[in-house]
Coordinates of C-alpha atoms in Angstrom, one line a residue:
X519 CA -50.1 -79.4 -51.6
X520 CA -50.8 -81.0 -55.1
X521 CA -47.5 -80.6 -55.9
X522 CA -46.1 -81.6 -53.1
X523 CA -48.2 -85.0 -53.0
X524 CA -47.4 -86.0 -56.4
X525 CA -43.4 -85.0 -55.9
X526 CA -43.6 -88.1 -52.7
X527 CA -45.7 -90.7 -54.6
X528 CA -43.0 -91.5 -56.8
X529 CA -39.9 -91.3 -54.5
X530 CA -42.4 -93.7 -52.1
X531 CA -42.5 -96.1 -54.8
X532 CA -39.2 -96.1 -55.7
X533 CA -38.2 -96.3 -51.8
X534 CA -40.3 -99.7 -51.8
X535 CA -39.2 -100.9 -54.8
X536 CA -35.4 -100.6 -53.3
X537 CA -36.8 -101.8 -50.3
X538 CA -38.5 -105.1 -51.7
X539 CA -35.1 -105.9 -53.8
X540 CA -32.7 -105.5 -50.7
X541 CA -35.2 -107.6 -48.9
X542 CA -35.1 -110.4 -52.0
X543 CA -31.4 -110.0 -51.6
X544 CA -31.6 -111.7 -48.1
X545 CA -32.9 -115.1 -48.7
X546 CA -30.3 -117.8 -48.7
X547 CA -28.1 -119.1 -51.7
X548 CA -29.5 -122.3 -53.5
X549 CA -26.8 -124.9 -55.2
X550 CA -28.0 -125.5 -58.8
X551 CA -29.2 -128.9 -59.5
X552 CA -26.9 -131.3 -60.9
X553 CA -27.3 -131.9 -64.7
X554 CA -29.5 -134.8 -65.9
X555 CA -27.7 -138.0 -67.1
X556 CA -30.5 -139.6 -68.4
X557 CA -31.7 -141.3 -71.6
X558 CA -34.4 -142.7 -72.8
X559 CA -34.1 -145.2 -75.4
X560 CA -36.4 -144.9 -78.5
X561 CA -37.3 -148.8 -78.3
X562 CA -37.0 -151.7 -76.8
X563 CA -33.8 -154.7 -77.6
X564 CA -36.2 -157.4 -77.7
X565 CA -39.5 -158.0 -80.6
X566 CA -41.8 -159.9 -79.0
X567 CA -44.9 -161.3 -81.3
X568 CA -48.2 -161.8 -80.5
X569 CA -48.3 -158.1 -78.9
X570 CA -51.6 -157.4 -78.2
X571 CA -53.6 -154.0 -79.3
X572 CA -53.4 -151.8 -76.4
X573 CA -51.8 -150.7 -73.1
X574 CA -52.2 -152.7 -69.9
X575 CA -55.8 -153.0 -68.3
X576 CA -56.0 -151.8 -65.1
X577 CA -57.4 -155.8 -63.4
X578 CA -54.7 -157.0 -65.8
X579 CA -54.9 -160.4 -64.1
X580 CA -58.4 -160.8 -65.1
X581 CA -56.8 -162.0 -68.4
X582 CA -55.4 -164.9 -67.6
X583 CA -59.4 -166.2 -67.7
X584 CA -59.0 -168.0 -64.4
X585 CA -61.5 -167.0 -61.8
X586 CA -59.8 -168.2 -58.7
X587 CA -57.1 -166.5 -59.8
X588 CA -58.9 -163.6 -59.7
X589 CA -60.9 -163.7 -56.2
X590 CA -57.7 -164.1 -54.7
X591 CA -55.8 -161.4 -56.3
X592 CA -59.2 -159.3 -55.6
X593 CA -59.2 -160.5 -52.1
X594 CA -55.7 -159.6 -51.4
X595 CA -56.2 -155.7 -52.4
X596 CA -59.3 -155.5 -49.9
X597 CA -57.0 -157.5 -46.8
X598 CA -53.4 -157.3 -47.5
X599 CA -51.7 -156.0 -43.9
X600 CA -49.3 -154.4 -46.2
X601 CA -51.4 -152.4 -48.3
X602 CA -53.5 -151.2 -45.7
X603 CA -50.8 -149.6 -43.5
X604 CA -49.7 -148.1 -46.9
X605 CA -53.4 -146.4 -47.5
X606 CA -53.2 -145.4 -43.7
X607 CA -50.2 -143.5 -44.9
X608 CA -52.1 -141.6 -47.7
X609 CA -54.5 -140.9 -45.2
X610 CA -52.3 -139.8 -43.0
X611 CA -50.4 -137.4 -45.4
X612 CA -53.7 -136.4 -46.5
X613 CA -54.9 -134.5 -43.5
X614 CA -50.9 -133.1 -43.1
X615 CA -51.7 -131.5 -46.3
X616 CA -54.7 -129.5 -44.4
X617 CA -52.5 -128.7 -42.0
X618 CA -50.5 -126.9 -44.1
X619 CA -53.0 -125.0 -45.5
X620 CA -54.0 -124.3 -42.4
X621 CA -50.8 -121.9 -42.4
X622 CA -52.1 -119.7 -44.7
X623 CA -55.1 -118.8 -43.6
X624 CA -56.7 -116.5 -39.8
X625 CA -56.8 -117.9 -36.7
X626 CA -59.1 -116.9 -34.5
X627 CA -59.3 -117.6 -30.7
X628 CA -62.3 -117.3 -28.2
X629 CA -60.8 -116.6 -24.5
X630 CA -63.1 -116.1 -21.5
X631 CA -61.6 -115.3 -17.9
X632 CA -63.4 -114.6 -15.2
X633 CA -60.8 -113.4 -12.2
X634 CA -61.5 -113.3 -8.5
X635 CA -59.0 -111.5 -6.5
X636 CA -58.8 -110.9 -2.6
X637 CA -56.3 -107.5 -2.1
X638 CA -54.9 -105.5 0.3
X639 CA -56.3 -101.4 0.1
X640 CA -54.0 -98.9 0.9
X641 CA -54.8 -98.4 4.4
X642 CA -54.3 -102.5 5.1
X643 CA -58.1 -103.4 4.5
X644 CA -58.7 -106.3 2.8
X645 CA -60.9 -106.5 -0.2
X646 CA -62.5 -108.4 -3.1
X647 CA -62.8 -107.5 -6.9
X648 CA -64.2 -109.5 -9.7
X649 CA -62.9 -109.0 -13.2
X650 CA -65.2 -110.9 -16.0
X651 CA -63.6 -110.5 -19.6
X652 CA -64.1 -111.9 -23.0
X653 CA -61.3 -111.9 -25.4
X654 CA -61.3 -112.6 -29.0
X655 CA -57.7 -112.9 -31.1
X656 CA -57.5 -113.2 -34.6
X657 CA -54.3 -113.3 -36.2
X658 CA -53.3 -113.5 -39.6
X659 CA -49.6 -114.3 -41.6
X660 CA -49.3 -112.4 -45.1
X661 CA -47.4 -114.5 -46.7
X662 CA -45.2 -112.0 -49.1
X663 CA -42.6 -114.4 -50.5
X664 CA -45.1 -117.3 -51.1
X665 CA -42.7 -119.6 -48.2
X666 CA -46.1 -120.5 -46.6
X667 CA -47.7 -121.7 -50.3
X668 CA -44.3 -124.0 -51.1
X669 CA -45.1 -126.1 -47.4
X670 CA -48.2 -126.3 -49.0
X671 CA -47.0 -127.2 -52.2
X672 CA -44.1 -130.1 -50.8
X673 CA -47.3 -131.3 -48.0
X674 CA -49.2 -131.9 -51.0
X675 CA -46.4 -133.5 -53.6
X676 CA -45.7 -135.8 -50.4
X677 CA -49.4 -136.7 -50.3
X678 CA -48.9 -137.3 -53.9
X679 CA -46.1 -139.7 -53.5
X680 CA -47.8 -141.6 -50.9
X681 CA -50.3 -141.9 -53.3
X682 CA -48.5 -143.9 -55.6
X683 CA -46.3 -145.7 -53.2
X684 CA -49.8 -147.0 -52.3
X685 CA -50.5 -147.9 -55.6
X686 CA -47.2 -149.0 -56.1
X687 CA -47.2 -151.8 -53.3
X688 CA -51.4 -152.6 -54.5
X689 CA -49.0 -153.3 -58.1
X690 CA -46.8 -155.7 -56.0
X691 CA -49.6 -157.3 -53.6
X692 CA -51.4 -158.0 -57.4
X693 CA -48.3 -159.5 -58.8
X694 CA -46.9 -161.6 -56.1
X695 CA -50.5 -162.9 -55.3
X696 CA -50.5 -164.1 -59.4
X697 CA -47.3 -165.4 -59.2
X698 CA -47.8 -167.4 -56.2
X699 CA -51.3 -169.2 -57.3
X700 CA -49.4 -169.8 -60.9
X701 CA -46.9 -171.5 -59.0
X702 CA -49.1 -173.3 -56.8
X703 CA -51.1 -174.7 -60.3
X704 CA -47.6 -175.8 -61.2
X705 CA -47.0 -177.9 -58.4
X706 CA -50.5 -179.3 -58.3
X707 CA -49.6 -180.0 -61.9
X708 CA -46.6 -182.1 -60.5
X709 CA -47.7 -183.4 -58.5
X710 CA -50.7 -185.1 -60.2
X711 CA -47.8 -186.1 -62.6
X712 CA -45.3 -187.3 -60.1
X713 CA -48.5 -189.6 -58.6
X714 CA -49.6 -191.1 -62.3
X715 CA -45.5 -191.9 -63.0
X716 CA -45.4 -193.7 -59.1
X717 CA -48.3 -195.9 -60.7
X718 CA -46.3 -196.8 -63.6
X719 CA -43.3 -197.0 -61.3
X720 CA -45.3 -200.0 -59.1
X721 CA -46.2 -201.6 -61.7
X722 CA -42.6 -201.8 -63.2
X723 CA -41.2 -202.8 -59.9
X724 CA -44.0 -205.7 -59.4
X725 CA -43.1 -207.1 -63.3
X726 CA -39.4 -206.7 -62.7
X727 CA -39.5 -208.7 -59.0
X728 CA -41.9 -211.2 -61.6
X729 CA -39.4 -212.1 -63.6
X730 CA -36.4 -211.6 -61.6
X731 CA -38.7 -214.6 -59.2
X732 CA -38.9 -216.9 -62.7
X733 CA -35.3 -216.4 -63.5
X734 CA -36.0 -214.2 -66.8
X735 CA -34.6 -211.1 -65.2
X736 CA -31.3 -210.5 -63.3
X737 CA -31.5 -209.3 -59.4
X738 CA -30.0 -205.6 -60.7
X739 CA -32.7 -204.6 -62.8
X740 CA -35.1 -205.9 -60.2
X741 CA -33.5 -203.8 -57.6
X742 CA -33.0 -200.5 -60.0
X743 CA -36.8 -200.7 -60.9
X744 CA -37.5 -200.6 -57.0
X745 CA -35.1 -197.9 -56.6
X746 CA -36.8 -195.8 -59.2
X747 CA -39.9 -196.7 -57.7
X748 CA -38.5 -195.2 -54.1
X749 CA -37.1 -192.1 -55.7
X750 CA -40.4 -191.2 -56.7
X751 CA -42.4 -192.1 -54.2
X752 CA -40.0 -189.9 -52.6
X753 CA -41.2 -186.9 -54.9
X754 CA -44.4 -186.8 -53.8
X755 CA -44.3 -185.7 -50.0
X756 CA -41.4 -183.1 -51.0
X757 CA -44.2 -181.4 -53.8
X758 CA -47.3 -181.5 -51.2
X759 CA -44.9 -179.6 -48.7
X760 CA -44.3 -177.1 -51.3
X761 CA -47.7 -176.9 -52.1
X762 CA -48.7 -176.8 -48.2
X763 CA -46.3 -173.6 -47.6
X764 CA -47.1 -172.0 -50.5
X765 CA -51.1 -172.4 -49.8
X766 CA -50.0 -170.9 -46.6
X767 CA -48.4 -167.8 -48.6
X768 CA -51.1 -167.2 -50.2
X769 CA -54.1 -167.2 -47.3
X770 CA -51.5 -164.8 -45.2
X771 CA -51.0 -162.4 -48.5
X772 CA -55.0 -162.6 -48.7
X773 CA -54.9 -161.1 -45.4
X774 CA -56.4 -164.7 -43.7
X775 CA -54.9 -167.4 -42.0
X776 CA -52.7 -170.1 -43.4
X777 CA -55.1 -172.6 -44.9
X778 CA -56.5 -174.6 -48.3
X779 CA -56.1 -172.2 -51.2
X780 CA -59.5 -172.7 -54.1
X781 CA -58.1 -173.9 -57.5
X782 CA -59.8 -172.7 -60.5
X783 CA -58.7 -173.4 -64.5
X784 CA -55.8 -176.3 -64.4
X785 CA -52.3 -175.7 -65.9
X786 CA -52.4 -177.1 -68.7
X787 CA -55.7 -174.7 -69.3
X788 CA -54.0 -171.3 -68.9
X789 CA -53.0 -169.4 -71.5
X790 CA -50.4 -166.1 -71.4
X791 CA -52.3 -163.4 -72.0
X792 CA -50.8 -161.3 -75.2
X793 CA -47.4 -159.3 -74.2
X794 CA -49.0 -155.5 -74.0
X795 CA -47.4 -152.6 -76.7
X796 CA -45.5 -149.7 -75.2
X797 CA -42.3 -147.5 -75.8
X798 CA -39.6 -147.1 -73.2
X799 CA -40.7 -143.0 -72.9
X800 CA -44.5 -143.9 -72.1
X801 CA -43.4 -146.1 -69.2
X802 CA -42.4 -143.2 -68.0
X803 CA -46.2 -142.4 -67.0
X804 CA -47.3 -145.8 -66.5
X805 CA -44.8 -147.0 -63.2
X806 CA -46.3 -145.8 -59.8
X807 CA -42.7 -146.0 -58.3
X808 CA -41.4 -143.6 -60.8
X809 CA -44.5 -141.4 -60.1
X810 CA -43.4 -141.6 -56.5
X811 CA -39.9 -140.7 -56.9
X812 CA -41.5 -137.6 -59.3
X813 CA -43.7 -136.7 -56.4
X814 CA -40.8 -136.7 -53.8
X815 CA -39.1 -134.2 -55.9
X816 CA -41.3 -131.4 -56.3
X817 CA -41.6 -132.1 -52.7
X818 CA -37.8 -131.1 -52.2
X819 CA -38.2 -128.5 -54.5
X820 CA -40.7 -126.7 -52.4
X821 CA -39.2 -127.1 -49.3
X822 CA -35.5 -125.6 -50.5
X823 CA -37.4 -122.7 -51.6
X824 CA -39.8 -122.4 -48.3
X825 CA -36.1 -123.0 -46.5
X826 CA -34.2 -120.3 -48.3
X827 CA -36.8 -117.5 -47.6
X828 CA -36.7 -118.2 -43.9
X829 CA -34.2 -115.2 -43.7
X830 CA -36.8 -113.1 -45.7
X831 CA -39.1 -110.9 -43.2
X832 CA -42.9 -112.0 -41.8
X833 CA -45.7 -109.8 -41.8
X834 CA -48.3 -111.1 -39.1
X835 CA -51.3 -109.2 -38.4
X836 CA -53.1 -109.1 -35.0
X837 CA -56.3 -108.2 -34.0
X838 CA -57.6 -108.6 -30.6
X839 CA -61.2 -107.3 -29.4
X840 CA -63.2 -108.0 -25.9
X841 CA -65.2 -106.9 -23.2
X842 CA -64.7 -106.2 -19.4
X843 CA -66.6 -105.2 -16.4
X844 CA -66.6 -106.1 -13.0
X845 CA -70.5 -106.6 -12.8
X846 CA -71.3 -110.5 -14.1
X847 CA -74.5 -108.3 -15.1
X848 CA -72.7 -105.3 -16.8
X849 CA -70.8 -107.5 -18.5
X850 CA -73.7 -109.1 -20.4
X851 CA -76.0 -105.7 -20.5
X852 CA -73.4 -103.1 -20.3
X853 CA -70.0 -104.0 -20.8
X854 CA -66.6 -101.7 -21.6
X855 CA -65.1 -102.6 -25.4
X856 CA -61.5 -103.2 -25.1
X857 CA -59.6 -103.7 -28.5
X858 CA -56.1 -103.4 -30.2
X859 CA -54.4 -104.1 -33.6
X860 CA -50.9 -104.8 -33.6
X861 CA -48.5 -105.2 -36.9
X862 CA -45.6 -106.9 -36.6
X863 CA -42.5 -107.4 -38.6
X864 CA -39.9 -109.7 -37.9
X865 CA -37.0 -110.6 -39.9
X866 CA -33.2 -112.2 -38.7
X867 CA -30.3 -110.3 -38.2
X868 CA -27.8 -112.9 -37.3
X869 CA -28.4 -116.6 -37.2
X870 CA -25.0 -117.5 -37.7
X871 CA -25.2 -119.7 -41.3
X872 CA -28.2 -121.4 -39.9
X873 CA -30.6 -120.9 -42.4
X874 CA -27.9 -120.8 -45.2
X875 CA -26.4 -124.5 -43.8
X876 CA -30.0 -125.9 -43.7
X877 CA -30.5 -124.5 -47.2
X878 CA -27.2 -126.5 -48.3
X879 CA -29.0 -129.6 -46.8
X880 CA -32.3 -129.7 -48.6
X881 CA -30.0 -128.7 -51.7
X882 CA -28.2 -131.9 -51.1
X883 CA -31.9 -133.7 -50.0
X884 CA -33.0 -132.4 -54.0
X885 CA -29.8 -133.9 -55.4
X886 CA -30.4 -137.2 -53.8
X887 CA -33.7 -137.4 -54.8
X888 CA -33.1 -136.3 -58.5
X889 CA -30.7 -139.4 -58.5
X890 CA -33.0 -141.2 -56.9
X891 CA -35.8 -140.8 -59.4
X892 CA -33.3 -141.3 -62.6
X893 CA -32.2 -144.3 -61.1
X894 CA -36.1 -145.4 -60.6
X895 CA -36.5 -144.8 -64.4
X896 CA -33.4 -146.9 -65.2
X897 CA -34.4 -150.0 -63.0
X898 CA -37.8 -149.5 -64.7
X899 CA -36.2 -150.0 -67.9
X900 CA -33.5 -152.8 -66.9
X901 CA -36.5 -154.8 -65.4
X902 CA -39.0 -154.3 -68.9
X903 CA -36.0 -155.3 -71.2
X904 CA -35.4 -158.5 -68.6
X905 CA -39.2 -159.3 -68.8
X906 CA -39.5 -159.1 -72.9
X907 CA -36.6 -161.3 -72.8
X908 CA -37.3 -163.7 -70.3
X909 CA -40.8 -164.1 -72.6
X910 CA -38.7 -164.4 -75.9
X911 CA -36.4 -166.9 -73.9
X912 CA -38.9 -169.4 -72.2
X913 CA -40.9 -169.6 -75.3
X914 CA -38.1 -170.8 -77.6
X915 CA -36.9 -173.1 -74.5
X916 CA -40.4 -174.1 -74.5
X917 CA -39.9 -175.2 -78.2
X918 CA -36.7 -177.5 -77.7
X919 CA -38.1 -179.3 -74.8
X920 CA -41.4 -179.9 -76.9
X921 CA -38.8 -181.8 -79.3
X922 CA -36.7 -183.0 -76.6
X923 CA -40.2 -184.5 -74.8
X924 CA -40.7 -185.9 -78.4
X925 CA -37.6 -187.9 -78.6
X926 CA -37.9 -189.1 -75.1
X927 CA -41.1 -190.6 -75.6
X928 CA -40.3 -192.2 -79.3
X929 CA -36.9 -193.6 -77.2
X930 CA -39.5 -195.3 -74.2
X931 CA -41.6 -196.4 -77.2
X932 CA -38.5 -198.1 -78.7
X933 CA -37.0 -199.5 -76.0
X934 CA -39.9 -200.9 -74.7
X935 CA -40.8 -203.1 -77.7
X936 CA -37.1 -204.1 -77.5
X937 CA -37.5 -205.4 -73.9
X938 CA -41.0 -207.5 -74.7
X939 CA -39.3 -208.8 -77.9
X940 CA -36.4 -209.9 -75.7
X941 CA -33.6 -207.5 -77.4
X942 CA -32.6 -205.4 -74.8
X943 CA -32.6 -205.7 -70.9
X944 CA -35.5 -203.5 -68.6
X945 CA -32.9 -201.0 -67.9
X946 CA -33.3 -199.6 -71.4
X947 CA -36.6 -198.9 -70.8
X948 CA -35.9 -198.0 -67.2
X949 CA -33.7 -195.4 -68.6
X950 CA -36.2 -193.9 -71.1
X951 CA -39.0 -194.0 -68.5
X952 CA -36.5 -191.8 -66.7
X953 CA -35.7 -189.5 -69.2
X954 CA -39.5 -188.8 -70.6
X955 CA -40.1 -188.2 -67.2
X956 CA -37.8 -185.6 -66.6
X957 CA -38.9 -184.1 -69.9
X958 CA -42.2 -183.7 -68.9
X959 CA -41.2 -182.0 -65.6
X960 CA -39.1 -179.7 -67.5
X961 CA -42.4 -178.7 -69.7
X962 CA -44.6 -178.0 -66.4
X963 CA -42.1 -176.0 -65.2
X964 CA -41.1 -174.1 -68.4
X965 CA -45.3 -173.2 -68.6
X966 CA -45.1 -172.5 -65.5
X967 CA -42.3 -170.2 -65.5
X968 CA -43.9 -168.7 -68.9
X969 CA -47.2 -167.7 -66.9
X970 CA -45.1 -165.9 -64.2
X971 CA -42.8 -164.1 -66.6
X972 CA -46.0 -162.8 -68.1
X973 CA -47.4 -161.4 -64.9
X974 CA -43.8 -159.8 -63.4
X975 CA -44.0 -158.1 -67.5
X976 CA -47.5 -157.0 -66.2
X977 CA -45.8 -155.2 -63.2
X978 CA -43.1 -154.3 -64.7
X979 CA -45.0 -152.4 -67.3
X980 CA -47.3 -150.6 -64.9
X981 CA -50.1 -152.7 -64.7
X982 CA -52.4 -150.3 -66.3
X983 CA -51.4 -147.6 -63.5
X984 CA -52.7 -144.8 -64.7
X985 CA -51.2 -140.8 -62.9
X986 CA -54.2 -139.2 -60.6
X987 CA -55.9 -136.1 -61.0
X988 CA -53.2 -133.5 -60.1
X989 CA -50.2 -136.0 -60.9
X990 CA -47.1 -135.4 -63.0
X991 CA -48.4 -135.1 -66.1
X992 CA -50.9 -131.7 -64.3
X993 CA -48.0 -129.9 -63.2
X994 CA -44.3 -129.4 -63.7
X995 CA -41.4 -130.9 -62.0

């Protein structure tokens, strides 16, 4: 009998060994995945000075030191409709994410029924039984190829990805609230300058209809000094529209009503805050987008592999104990066990390239979103280069119209002192109040445009995102 025991144990192991690599044999064919394509560049084309110290603070629009500015970005990422349906989401995937879990663990079942039952007896005499019975089922999956741990696995990458498409769209909310106030101090900006030049603009008008009246001046320059006078009169409904709308913009990204908008530090006030350091490979961790399109991978990469082993067999374990009597009293005092324990095994023979043809899909679903996520990096890239050069750009526009502003206002200075010494006719002047004018337009605008270009750098750079606890850089792609 020794012998005979120790000549099986081997030939059993080797029979399940067999067994187990026949089995492994049957799951579906996976597609490699396409090679990579992409590279990351060592630096960035465009030096920018001034760069500050350190990466991107997470309330990066705290450092444009203007408080309105930052109770209405703060505002906006408490009420945004936008942002909440995207944290519904996360909280959505969250609990799908227990439901997978669910999967791998019992389930067990309570089941009471009581039966009344009115038969015929043999000899055609009618009579009534009670059956009370308590059932309880517990039931249980083993999961041998680890198919129910990958749903787990994608159920939480897709959490993950919700995650930072959240934090992704908070980025957004952040940036295009910034923007928009920026904007709106530009315009106020304006338009206090638009209403000081309409003074000016009177009071030419009233000097030129003066002397035009006392035969010093011809009817023309009368006339063009009112028709400068109209055109910017003109000017100043068209900037409190803008200003209206985009007050409205603002309350309804705030999460309010379309109404006044507070104004904190003016525009000639704010300051860019320093362009933040940072190689093209650590933006890599620092853009929620790119996070997201990381998350949705791994995601597709657990569910090809839970997909392929769906030919693979399932081992389910059953369990099912109860009582029974027909007494109500027996039943409580007395009562007859009943119990079984079933194993099952089930495995396909024939699907007919089913499972093989939805394997070749989520193949194809990885592809696309490998694609997908280089194609998230590139963009990511693209847009950091554009914002470091639209920085390096506006600032040495910034520079010529500083000089061009300079020359405008020596020309008005100029032509004016021609004009009151009798050299040179009011349209001269008329033309160099024109021109300074446009000139300092074209500076409110270009520090305007500088201010936004630093916040959409800010976004584009992350905006101090940082990856969650159990994010890419805690587990492989």
């Amino acid at each position: 009998m020794t012998w005979r025991a120790s000549w099986r144990r081997p030939r059993a192991t080797g029979v399940a060994v067999a067994v187990a690599l026949v089995l492994a044999g049957c799951a579906a064919t996976v597609a490699p995945p396409p090679a990579s394509t992409l590279q990351v560049p060592t630096a960035w084309r465009t030096a920018v000075q001034q760069q500050g110290s350190g990466p991107v603070a997470q309330q990066w629009w705290q450092s444009f030191g203007d408080p309105a500015l930052t109770a209405l970005v703060d505002t906006a990422l408490q009420n945004n409709g936008d942002l909440r349906v995207a944290r519904a989401r996360v909280a959505q995937y969250r609990a799908l994410v227990g439901v997978a879990e669910a999967g791998q663990k019992p389930t067990v079942s309570v089941d009471t029924t009581p039966t009344r039952t009115r038969q015929l007896a043999y000899n055609g005499v009618p009579y009534v039984t009670n059956v009370y019975q308590a059932e309880f089922q517990a039931s249980y999956e083993i999961d041998a190829w680890g198919r129910l741990a990958a749903l787990t696995d994608a159920a939480t990458a897709t959490y993950q990805a919700e995650q930072a498409n959240a934090d992704a769209v908070a980025l957004s909310i952040a940036a295009t609230v910034a923007s928009g106030y920026l904007n709106l101090r530009g315009l106020d900006a304006q338009l206090e300058l638009t209403e000081a030049t309409l003074k000016l603009r009177e009071e030419s008008a009233k000097l030129a209809k003066r002397q035009f009246d006392v035969g010093y001046s011809s009817r023309l320059e009368w006339l063009q000094a009112q028709a400068e006078y109209q055109t910017t009169a003109e000017t100043v409904p068209q900037l409190k529209r803008q200003i209206f709308e985009q007050e409205n913009a603002l309350s309804i990204l705030t999460g309010g009503n379309p109404g006044p908008v507070a104004r904190g530090t003016a525009l000639a006030d704010l300051q860019s805050p320093p362009v933040p350091e940072g190689l093209p490979s650590e933006l890599l961790r620092r853009r929620p987008d790119i996070a997201r399109a990381e998350y949705n991978l791994v995601a597709l990469n657990a569910n090809l592999q839970a997909t392929r082993d769906q030919l693979l067999p399932s081992f389910r374990l059953t369990a099912v104990g109860g009582v029974q009597n027909l007494k109500w009293h027996d039943l409580l005092n007395a009562p007859t066990a009943l119990w079984h324990l079933t194993a099952a095994v089930a495995a396909p023979v024939f699907d007919g390239g089913r499972v093989q043809s939805q394997t070749d899909s989520v193949a194809a679903q990885r592809d696309q979103s490998i694609y997908a996520y280089e194609s998230a990096v590139r963009t990511a890239f693209s847009e950091t280069e554009n914002g470091l050069g639209a920085i390096v750009r506006l600032r040495e526009q910034a520079i010529q119209n500083d000089a061009r502003r300079a020359t405008a206002a020596e020309t008005l200075r100029i032509a004016h002192n021609r004009y009151r010494n009798g050299y040179a006719s009011y349209l001269e002047e008329l033309d160099a109040q024109r021109t300074l004018y446009s000139a300092d337009v074209g500076r409110l605008q270009l520090k305007t445009r500088i201010l936004v270009a630093s916040v959409d750098l800010y976004r584009v750079l992350g905006g101090g995102w940082q990856p969650r606890i159990g994010g890419p850089d805690s587990g492989a792609r």
